[in-house]
Amino acid sequence: MGVIDEIKQRVDIVEITSAYVPSLKKAGRNFKALCPFHPERVPSFYVFPERQSWHCFGACGTGGDIFSFVMRKEGVDFGEALRILAQKAGVTLTPKQGDESQRETEKLKEINEAAAEYYHYLLLHSSAGEWTRSYLAQRGVSDKTIEDFQLGFSLDSWEALREQLTKRGYQEDEMVAAGLLVEKEQGGTYDRFRNRLMFSIRDITGRVLGFGARVLDDSLPKYLNSPQTLIFDKSGALYGIDRAKSAIRKQNLVVVVEGYMDVIVAHQHGFNNVVASLGTAITEKQVGIIKKLTKSLTLALDADAAGEMATLRGIEVASHTFDQKVVPLPTSAGLVKYENLLDAEIRVMVLPPGKDPDDIIKESPEEWGRLLEEASPVVDYTFELIVSKLDLTKLKDKSLAVDQLLPLIAKIKHPVRQAHYVQKLARLVAIDEHNLASALSRLKRPAKLKGEGEIVQPSTLIPLLSSNDPLAEYCLSLLVHYPQLRSHATELSADLFPHSENREIFLAWRSATDLDSMRQGLDTTLQEHLDALLTRSLPPLSEEEQERALRECVYRLQERWLRDLKTKEEWLISDVQSEGSAAELEEIQQLALRLNAQLREVFLQRESKPKS
Ligand SMILES: [Zn+2]
């Protein structure tokens, strides 16, 4: 259970609101008072304990849950309301959600940044760094690039960094937590990185999270990375992303390479949309970062890795070493999974045997451009790879091709793309397309498929999160996944999202132009909620289906809202009829009239919306 839900379970809305609105008094099964948010003479502010919600039927015409009440009353944002209520509820915000952790991660970034400065200084000015300087010069790395990427050098010493950072006021345990020192078993610590060329690995905003370090002699391991820390996760970082992000957005393409030097040399030659995957096969987390910038991804693979791709042995298969560890190679099947995540094709750029992007770009930038141009979609590339080993005039090889390619096609979620490859395979092996299609449907997991014109049912599409409002969250995930829906939803009322966490996400979405700026304005807890919405997998929907799904969702949200208001109104009337005075009955009838006017307005709005 998330912290938001925990707080909601622990606090009682009547108790909290009456602390702010002492005149709140029981009216039947509900509570009412003069609205604390607008001046009035007759109470129209109601609190509904059963729904744990409040509503002002007067001038405000709005309501919400306990979070929105505290936000409004205290004039604070969601994060602050969360802290206020957590305290009242006796819920401890875990470090991840509180200031404590922000201070801690901030500290770790600061220490890594101090280390990056120190390593950079050593590279530029120490005599020990001279050899590394000439190595970089010999590899054609310019002074400006060394500056831009803040390349560095670590001394061949067990305590140089520790001493330097101690002078700057950092504690030894903080340096250990930052991944810069290693704790000895018998006590004490030593510098993790010694006598290495240092690459600082940054997040998208340019903060230093950790390091990659390369030896320049025969020592092992050749590459060493920061360990997993509170701020560094190798599988979730992309080297160069901070410097590449605007080029990626502008060109609407990211090129993922393997090595640090590849990124540096590419940028030096003006290929600024290049990032490195830190020696691993690209991961789901990395695809998640990329997804916020572009949907077009080209993976530069060396000839060996590319040749192995079609071995549909699963992504965990490994046959190649980096960092002295065996790392998984990308496989066609794994990449198709990421294509589904991106909702776009991933292209594969095959490098000539024995050459790194670094070599190619230095020798001939035109060649790099040409290879990029020739990159083919993963599935097409896999077709070629498999077919090149077969003789398709032979029946046996035809069925081998089908055996290997059809399971891959089955993994493609996008229906049009899938149909395209079924056709392609059918032509290739000269088999009737319908036979292949039925073989394909047997292969597919028994997932329910949407029929033509069928209403998209949120419940069947969306595995429930921790949520108590799956409908609203489905609506929000549509909005954050599909930018083209923006124009269809900016007019929606925030009242349709009764839970504050969803309402806040909606408001942030409405006022932001893209996900990055949206995220920046959100409290940490809400960022987590946003991530949950973003990582939820939606079925592949065409633009038309997206719009239909949204329309259906909005309709249900409005209907739900109206029904909720109607219920509350009925409660009020029955309460007043049973125990109210004539004056109160008069009063509630006035309220009912106003509510009916609101309802009418919503219905009219809906009627005026174009039907598909
Ligand atoms: Zn009011």
XYZ file of C-alpha atoms and ligand atoms in Angstrom:
613
model
C 0.000 0.000 0.000
C 1.299 3.406 -0.944
C 1.812 6.106 1.612
C -1.115 8.107 0.210
C -3.523 5.246 0.762
C -2.103 4.562 4.168
C -2.752 8.124 5.239
C -6.270 8.016 3.828
C -6.960 4.880 5.837
C -5.636 6.320 9.054
C -7.143 9.769 9.140
C -10.818 10.601 9.348
C -12.015 13.432 7.192
C -14.520 14.619 9.804
C -11.861 14.847 12.449
C -9.449 16.743 10.212
C -11.968 19.132 8.691
C -13.597 19.951 12.036
C -10.203 20.976 13.358
C -10.109 23.582 10.607
C -13.851 24.327 10.597
C -15.004 24.239 14.232
C -18.589 25.069 13.283
C -18.887 21.758 11.403
C -21.961 20.010 12.764
C -23.818 16.833 12.138
C -26.620 16.944 9.599
C -28.107 13.462 9.379
C -25.381 11.092 8.392
C -23.219 13.915 7.073
C -21.716 17.116 8.423
C -22.156 20.690 7.283
C -20.833 24.158 7.941
C -20.445 27.558 6.384
C -17.979 27.035 3.578
C -14.457 27.882 4.729
C -13.506 28.759 1.166
C -16.127 31.318 0.217
C -18.227 33.849 2.157
C -21.817 32.710 2.683
C -24.697 33.010 5.123
C -26.271 29.590 4.639
C -24.091 26.461 5.014
C -23.355 24.688 1.770
C -20.090 23.018 2.759
C -20.666 19.334 3.406
C -18.421 16.537 4.640
C -19.381 12.973 3.785
C -17.788 10.474 6.194
C -18.894 7.434 4.186
C -17.089 8.658 1.104
C -14.349 10.406 3.045
C -14.965 13.401 0.845
C -16.175 16.985 1.011
C -18.169 19.186 -1.309
C -19.218 22.812 -1.416
C -22.582 23.087 -3.118
C -22.322 26.865 -3.070
C -20.133 29.257 -4.976
C -17.135 26.877 -4.976
C -19.098 24.063 -6.580
C -16.230 21.734 -5.976
C -14.930 19.180 -3.529
C -12.456 16.390 -3.095
C -10.690 14.269 -0.559
C -8.745 15.071 2.560
C -5.631 16.053 0.629
C -7.378 18.653 -1.494
C -9.055 20.030 1.614
C -5.749 20.545 3.423
C -4.098 21.932 0.285
C -6.815 24.534 -0.055
C -7.135 25.358 3.590
C -3.420 25.657 4.228
C -2.642 27.080 0.800
C 0.054 24.452 0.249
C 0.986 22.066 -2.539
C 0.360 18.355 -2.486
C 3.752 17.463 -1.016
C 3.265 19.783 1.919
C -0.288 18.514 2.508
C 1.137 15.007 2.442
C 3.633 15.903 5.156
C 0.989 17.630 7.290
C -1.379 14.685 7.051
C 1.350 12.079 7.483
C 2.200 13.716 10.764
C -1.424 13.762 11.883
C -1.822 10.151 10.810
C 1.381 9.022 12.467
C 2.623 7.697 9.153
C 6.361 7.916 8.719
C 7.310 8.974 5.262
C 10.014 6.599 4.123
C 13.291 8.312 3.288
C 12.454 7.971 -0.361
C 9.433 10.169 0.069
C 10.694 12.662 2.544
C 13.153 15.482 2.776
C 15.629 13.214 4.507
C 16.235 11.223 1.376
C 16.350 14.281 -0.824
C 19.110 15.579 1.411
C 20.889 12.244 1.219
C 20.754 11.853 -2.555
C 21.708 15.492 -2.928
C 24.727 14.841 -0.720
C 25.782 11.811 -2.770
C 25.525 13.779 -6.002
C 27.566 16.575 -4.454
C 30.309 14.166 -3.382
C 30.416 12.573 -6.822
C 30.605 16.035 -8.326
C 33.465 16.991 -6.026
C 35.242 13.782 -7.066
C 34.614 14.536 -10.753
C 36.172 17.980 -10.324
C 39.164 16.495 -8.557
C 39.698 13.787 -11.210
C 39.332 16.399 -13.925
C 41.888 18.628 -12.233
C 44.316 15.703 -11.978
C 43.931 14.900 -15.653
C 44.640 18.459 -16.672
C 47.331 19.391 -14.205
C 49.038 16.445 -12.482
C 52.252 15.026 -13.810
C 50.869 11.523 -13.199
C 48.025 12.405 -15.549
C 50.354 13.257 -18.377
C 50.313 9.777 -19.833
C 46.508 9.769 -19.930
C 46.523 13.203 -21.550
C 48.732 11.945 -24.340
C 46.588 8.819 -24.700
C 43.515 11.017 -25.236
C 45.379 13.255 -27.668
C 46.483 10.223 -29.588
C 42.879 8.993 -29.736
C 41.989 12.367 -31.236
C 40.043 13.669 -28.232
C 40.169 17.461 -28.237
C 40.737 19.700 -25.221
C 37.237 21.046 -25.593
C 35.783 17.535 -25.451
C 37.851 16.764 -22.331
C 36.337 19.914 -20.842
C 32.777 19.244 -22.069
C 32.661 15.712 -20.703
C 34.764 16.608 -17.683
C 37.041 13.629 -18.307
C 39.326 12.807 -15.427
C 42.175 10.774 -14.070
C 42.511 8.952 -10.748
C 45.914 8.728 -9.107
C 47.600 5.400 -8.478
C 46.937 5.783 -4.764
C 44.811 4.071 -2.113
C 43.816 7.250 -0.323
C 44.288 10.314 -2.565
C 40.583 10.821 -3.176
C 39.624 10.160 0.437
C 42.118 12.767 1.613
C 40.985 15.291 -0.949
C 37.297 14.879 -0.118
C 37.997 14.902 3.626
C 39.626 18.285 3.143
C 36.440 19.436 1.495
C 34.459 18.400 4.556
C 32.932 15.087 3.493
C 32.701 12.082 5.810
C 34.239 8.726 5.043
C 30.896 6.900 5.326
C 29.381 9.345 2.849
C 32.185 8.586 0.389
C 31.488 4.880 0.813
C 27.778 5.486 0.216
C 28.653 7.456 -2.902
C 30.548 4.432 -4.232
C 33.902 6.186 -4.222
C 35.557 4.270 -1.401
C 35.579 0.551 -0.738
C 35.282 -0.745 2.825
C 37.950 -3.251 3.836
C 36.847 -6.363 5.633
C 39.257 -5.716 8.485
C 38.039 -2.116 8.754
C 39.116 1.049 7.043
C 38.580 2.082 3.446
C 40.473 2.641 0.211
C 39.886 4.534 -3.030
C 37.856 2.465 -5.474
C 39.295 4.050 -8.610
C 43.076 4.073 -9.022
C 45.210 4.940 -12.022
C 42.328 5.133 -14.437
C 40.814 7.375 -17.051
C 37.580 8.574 -15.435
C 34.245 9.114 -17.186
C 31.576 10.825 -15.100
C 28.158 9.299 -15.601
C 25.363 11.824 -15.260
C 21.620 11.906 -15.129
C 19.598 13.729 -17.740
C 19.981 17.014 -15.881
C 23.764 16.699 -15.755
C 24.189 15.691 -12.108
C 27.024 13.217 -11.510
C 25.688 9.854 -10.349
C 28.780 7.698 -10.662
C 31.808 6.859 -12.737
C 33.066 4.583 -15.428
C 36.795 4.036 -15.292
C 39.154 2.545 -17.832
C 42.701 1.335 -17.311
C 45.315 2.368 -19.813
C 47.706 -0.494 -19.085
C 47.138 -4.231 -18.830
C 45.522 -4.184 -15.393
C 42.210 -5.814 -14.851
C 39.413 -5.207 -14.932
C 39.699 -3.085 -18.016
C 36.538 -1.213 -17.115
C 35.278 -0.546 -13.639
C 32.006 1.173 -12.754
C 30.645 2.722 -9.598
C 28.736 0.110 -7.632
C 24.994 0.314 -7.201
C 24.287 3.199 -4.824
C 21.275 5.185 -3.745
C 21.763 7.348 -6.837
C 23.545 5.048 -9.297
C 22.074 2.085 -11.079
C 24.076 0.962 -14.066
C 21.065 -0.531 -15.772
C 19.185 2.752 -15.486
C 21.882 5.147 -16.660
C 22.909 6.242 -20.124
C 26.324 7.789 -20.626
C 26.091 11.156 -22.364
C 22.318 11.556 -21.975
C 22.738 15.011 -20.390
C 24.638 16.308 -23.400
C 22.590 14.375 -25.952
C 19.042 15.131 -24.841
C 18.385 18.233 -26.926
C 19.872 16.698 -30.078
C 17.779 13.574 -29.462
C 14.624 15.665 -29.189
C 15.537 17.811 -32.159
C 16.473 14.937 -34.471
C 13.814 12.708 -32.965
C 16.342 9.887 -32.855
C 18.730 8.388 -30.338
C 21.700 6.223 -31.309
C 22.778 3.829 -28.576
C 26.382 2.619 -28.645
C 28.360 0.561 -26.181
C 31.399 2.519 -25.102
C 32.219 5.798 -23.395
C 34.822 6.681 -26.050
C 32.254 6.079 -28.785
C 29.986 8.719 -27.258
C 32.788 11.209 -26.777
C 34.138 10.889 -30.296
C 30.643 10.974 -31.812
C 29.815 14.230 -30.008
C 33.150 15.732 -30.965
C 32.226 15.116 -34.599
C 28.796 16.663 -34.250
C 26.784 13.456 -33.789
C 25.204 14.737 -30.627
C 22.345 12.255 -30.382
C 24.620 9.389 -29.307
C 24.537 7.799 -25.832
C 26.087 4.631 -24.386
C 24.351 1.839 -22.537
C 27.250 1.284 -20.089
C 28.345 -1.994 -21.534
C 25.122 -3.852 -20.950
C 22.574 -4.868 -23.459
C 20.078 -2.057 -23.442
C 17.675 -2.368 -20.544
C 14.043 -1.643 -19.954
C 14.959 1.228 -17.611
C 17.130 2.801 -20.274
C 14.341 2.485 -22.808
C 12.147 4.223 -20.231
C 14.506 7.221 -20.145
C 14.743 7.375 -23.926
C 11.010 7.118 -24.341
C 10.560 10.537 -22.797
C 12.731 12.115 -25.496
C 11.974 10.147 -28.640
C 10.445 6.939 -29.878
C 13.081 6.355 -32.543
C 15.984 4.306 -31.329
C 18.859 2.935 -33.356
C 21.132 0.439 -31.719
C 24.707 0.314 -33.033
C 25.907 -3.274 -32.721
C 29.254 -4.759 -33.568
C 29.141 -7.441 -36.218
C 29.410 -10.310 -33.701
C 26.621 -9.089 -31.480
C 24.426 -8.346 -34.478
C 25.090 -11.807 -35.887
C 24.012 -13.405 -32.621
C 20.808 -11.434 -32.333
C 18.593 -13.872 -34.067
C 19.443 -16.694 -31.700
C 16.059 -16.574 -30.127
C 17.400 -17.943 -26.925
C 16.060 -15.249 -24.685
C 17.623 -12.067 -23.533
C 19.501 -13.660 -20.683
C 21.783 -15.484 -23.095
C 25.247 -14.093 -22.854
C 28.293 -14.597 -24.933
C 30.392 -11.561 -24.649
C 32.327 -9.813 -21.992
C 32.648 -6.283 -20.827
C 33.751 -5.124 -17.470
C 35.029 -8.692 -16.919
C 31.492 -9.817 -16.499
C 29.464 -11.708 -18.974
C 26.715 -9.419 -20.126
C 23.584 -10.250 -22.022
C 23.552 -9.496 -25.713
C 20.449 -7.987 -27.147
C 18.307 -10.530 -28.909
C 15.647 -9.918 -31.482
C 13.014 -11.094 -29.036
C 14.285 -8.783 -26.328
C 14.348 -5.840 -28.690
C 10.822 -6.507 -29.874
C 9.795 -6.312 -26.225
C 11.344 -2.842 -26.057
C 9.660 -1.910 -29.321
C 6.360 -2.657 -27.659
C 7.398 -0.466 -24.766
C 8.337 2.396 -27.072
C 5.428 1.718 -29.359
C 7.868 2.212 -32.221
C 10.439 0.313 -34.220
C 13.977 -0.097 -33.005
C 16.560 -0.090 -35.774
C 19.764 -2.039 -35.820
C 22.912 -0.522 -37.240
C 25.527 -3.163 -37.913
C 29.122 -2.036 -37.644
C 31.781 -3.461 -39.960
C 33.705 -6.354 -38.350
C 36.359 -5.284 -35.876
C 35.324 -1.643 -35.809
C 33.926 0.517 -33.038
C 31.749 3.567 -33.682
C 34.735 5.541 -32.440
C 36.976 4.222 -35.276
C 34.345 4.644 -37.952
C 33.491 8.225 -37.035
C 37.131 9.241 -36.909
C 37.951 7.602 -40.208
C 34.874 8.770 -42.031
C 31.906 10.631 -40.585
C 30.153 10.017 -43.935
C 30.460 6.273 -43.376
C 28.765 6.680 -40.001
C 25.977 8.615 -41.665
C 25.588 5.930 -44.296
C 25.465 3.079 -41.752
C 22.858 5.012 -39.799
C 20.850 5.490 -42.959
C 21.036 1.771 -43.700
C 19.954 0.667 -40.240
C 16.999 -1.661 -40.545
C 14.142 -2.422 -38.177
C 14.936 -5.253 -35.767
C 12.455 -7.671 -37.262
C 13.538 -6.998 -40.849
C 17.124 -7.459 -39.808
C 16.268 -10.759 -38.120
C 14.493 -11.900 -41.282
C 17.618 -11.237 -43.324
C 19.843 -12.928 -40.797
C 17.784 -16.095 -40.675
C 17.086 -16.260 -44.371
C 20.758 -15.810 -45.206
C 21.458 -19.173 -43.579
C 18.656 -21.042 -45.340
C 17.758 -22.241 -48.802
C 14.127 -21.333 -49.146
C 13.553 -23.522 -52.176
C 13.724 -26.466 -49.773
C 10.672 -27.407 -47.768
C 12.737 -28.175 -44.673
C 14.308 -24.710 -44.674
C 10.940 -23.075 -45.257
C 9.581 -24.640 -42.103
C 12.770 -23.703 -40.246
C 12.216 -20.080 -41.245
C 8.621 -20.199 -40.022
C 9.664 -21.900 -36.781
C 12.165 -19.184 -36.035
C 10.343 -16.114 -37.264
C 6.746 -16.725 -36.330
C 7.387 -16.738 -32.546
C 9.132 -13.404 -32.993
C 6.226 -11.984 -34.959
C 3.901 -13.203 -32.220
C 5.688 -10.917 -29.775
C 4.920 -7.785 -31.785
C 2.052 -6.030 -30.093
C 1.282 -3.439 -32.722
C -1.415 -5.085 -34.868
C -0.534 -3.361 -38.136
C 3.154 -4.076 -37.789
C 2.397 -7.660 -36.890
C 0.179 -8.119 -39.921
C 2.904 -6.627 -42.085
C 5.414 -9.265 -40.995
C 2.949 -12.115 -41.322
C 2.547 -11.001 -44.948
C 6.259 -10.705 -45.419
C 6.898 -14.186 -44.058
C 4.090 -15.639 -46.129
C 5.594 -14.204 -49.303
C 9.055 -15.347 -48.336
C 8.149 -18.990 -47.820
C 5.296 -18.970 -50.349
C 2.728 -20.143 -47.845
C -0.838 -18.922 -47.702
C -1.046 -15.932 -45.384
C -4.202 -17.190 -43.680
C -2.511 -20.408 -42.655
C 0.310 -18.418 -41.099
C -2.138 -16.102 -39.385
C -3.941 -19.001 -37.764
C -0.655 -20.562 -36.711
C 0.200 -17.201 -35.235
C -2.978 -16.939 -33.230
C -2.263 -20.352 -31.741
C 1.177 -19.129 -30.737
C -0.055 -16.066 -29.009
C -0.813 -16.170 -25.378
C -4.514 -16.397 -24.668
C -4.663 -12.652 -24.235
C -7.997 -11.112 -25.044
C -7.980 -9.155 -28.227
C -10.115 -6.167 -28.903
C -12.627 -6.648 -31.648
C -13.531 -4.044 -34.182
C -15.599 -1.289 -32.651
C -15.634 -2.956 -29.271
C -15.530 -0.672 -26.283
C -12.169 -0.597 -24.591
C -12.756 -1.924 -21.113
C -10.302 -0.430 -18.678
C -10.708 -3.393 -16.365
C -9.575 -5.910 -18.948
C -6.751 -3.793 -20.230
C -5.236 -2.539 -17.085
C -3.799 -4.649 -14.332
C -4.778 -2.819 -11.193
C -2.020 -0.928 -9.494
C -2.289 -0.279 -5.808
C -5.010 2.001 -6.856
C -8.398 2.669 -5.470
C -9.360 4.496 -8.625
C -8.391 2.375 -11.642
C -10.676 4.274 -13.996
C -9.069 7.648 -13.324
C -5.630 6.100 -13.501
C -6.377 4.447 -16.802
C -7.483 7.825 -18.116
C -4.285 9.445 -16.865
C -2.055 6.762 -18.325
C -3.689 7.337 -21.685
C -2.923 11.039 -21.351
C 0.695 10.633 -20.330
C 1.374 7.920 -22.917
C -0.257 9.493 -25.926
C 0.647 13.177 -26.453
C -1.814 13.491 -29.296
C -4.703 13.179 -26.826
C -3.797 16.520 -25.261
C -6.208 18.531 -27.371
C -9.045 16.204 -26.357
C -8.580 16.547 -22.625
C -7.385 20.018 -21.680
C -10.951 21.134 -21.003
C -11.735 18.339 -18.583
C -12.726 19.283 -15.072
C -10.266 18.335 -12.349
C -13.317 17.349 -10.295
C -13.482 14.151 -12.298
C -10.452 12.972 -10.327
C -11.667 12.685 -6.745
C -8.378 11.319 -5.398
C -5.895 14.115 -4.917
C -2.911 12.145 -6.222
C -4.691 11.700 -9.549
C -6.033 15.214 -9.578
C -2.547 16.611 -9.031
C -1.157 14.529 -11.874
C -3.963 15.732 -14.107
C -3.384 19.388 -13.200
C 0.367 19.022 -13.728
C -0.272 17.359 -17.079
C -2.654 20.126 -18.094
C -0.255 22.938 -17.307
C 2.923 21.295 -18.638
C 3.994 20.976 -22.235
C 5.978 17.765 -21.879
C 6.679 15.022 -19.370
C 9.960 16.478 -18.175
C 8.530 19.822 -17.222
C 5.520 18.045 -15.770
C 7.733 15.888 -13.574
C 9.744 18.841 -12.347
C 6.710 20.436 -10.761
C 5.696 17.301 -8.865
C 6.384 16.215 -5.328
C 8.492 13.024 -5.005
C 5.534 10.884 -4.004
C 3.626 12.131 -7.000
C 6.616 11.494 -9.248
C 6.424 7.884 -8.134
C 2.746 7.869 -8.909
C 3.499 9.322 -12.344
C 6.148 6.648 -12.922
C 3.624 3.988 -12.028
C 1.276 5.456 -14.645
C 4.054 5.659 -17.194
C 5.372 2.157 -16.711
C 1.954 0.615 -16.889
C 1.751 -1.146 -20.208
C -1.070 -0.052 -22.420
C -2.185 -2.180 -25.299
C -0.987 -0.855 -28.635
C -3.718 1.477 -29.812
C -4.070 3.323 -33.073
C -4.731 7.046 -32.844
C -8.370 6.439 -33.408
C -8.486 3.776 -30.691
C -6.658 6.077 -28.304
C -9.289 8.744 -28.806
C -12.080 6.262 -28.418
C -10.563 4.858 -25.229
C -10.203 8.350 -23.800
C -13.730 9.342 -24.760
C -15.132 6.234 -23.147
C -13.101 6.872 -20.020
C -14.129 10.496 -19.729
C -17.747 9.556 -20.213
C -17.513 7.085 -17.359
C -15.702 9.556 -15.121
C -18.408 12.164 -15.731
C -21.133 9.675 -15.168
C -19.515 8.563 -11.954
C -19.130 12.124 -10.780
C -22.768 12.913 -11.477
C -23.985 9.796 -9.789
C -21.868 10.626 -6.777
C -23.308 14.136 -6.564
C -26.814 12.814 -6.968
C -26.287 10.359 -4.117
C -25.007 13.077 -1.875
C -27.972 15.240 -2.722
C -30.370 12.429 -1.858
C -28.645 11.937 1.473
C -29.063 15.588 2.228
C -32.713 15.648 1.354
C -33.588 12.535 3.319
C -31.637 13.792 6.329
C -33.366 17.113 6.292
C -36.793 15.592 5.700
C -36.418 13.330 8.716
C -34.954 15.734 11.205
C -34.675 19.196 9.732
C -36.754 22.292 10.259
C -38.896 23.880 7.561
C -36.210 26.498 7.067
C -33.574 23.808 6.548
C -35.766 21.986 4.086
C -36.162 25.223 2.174
C -32.397 25.608 2.262
C -31.683 22.150 0.968
C -34.190 22.550 -1.793
C -32.262 25.610 -2.890
C -29.129 23.497 -2.865
C -30.827 20.791 -4.869
C -31.830 23.371 -7.440
C -28.257 24.553 -7.773
C -27.013 20.989 -8.042
C -29.557 20.223 -10.721
C -28.332 23.220 -12.652
C -24.787 21.860 -12.415
C -25.932 18.458 -13.590
C -27.788 19.922 -16.504
C -24.713 21.801 -17.540
C -22.609 18.650 -17.562
C -25.191 16.768 -19.592
C -25.402 19.603 -22.073
C -21.646 19.653 -22.386
C -21.615 15.977 -23.091
C -24.363 16.269 -25.667
C -22.438 18.937 -27.521
C -19.343 16.736 -27.748
C -18.979 15.153 -31.179
C -19.988 11.526 -31.235
C -17.764 9.203 -33.209
Zn -17.609 27.141 -0.932
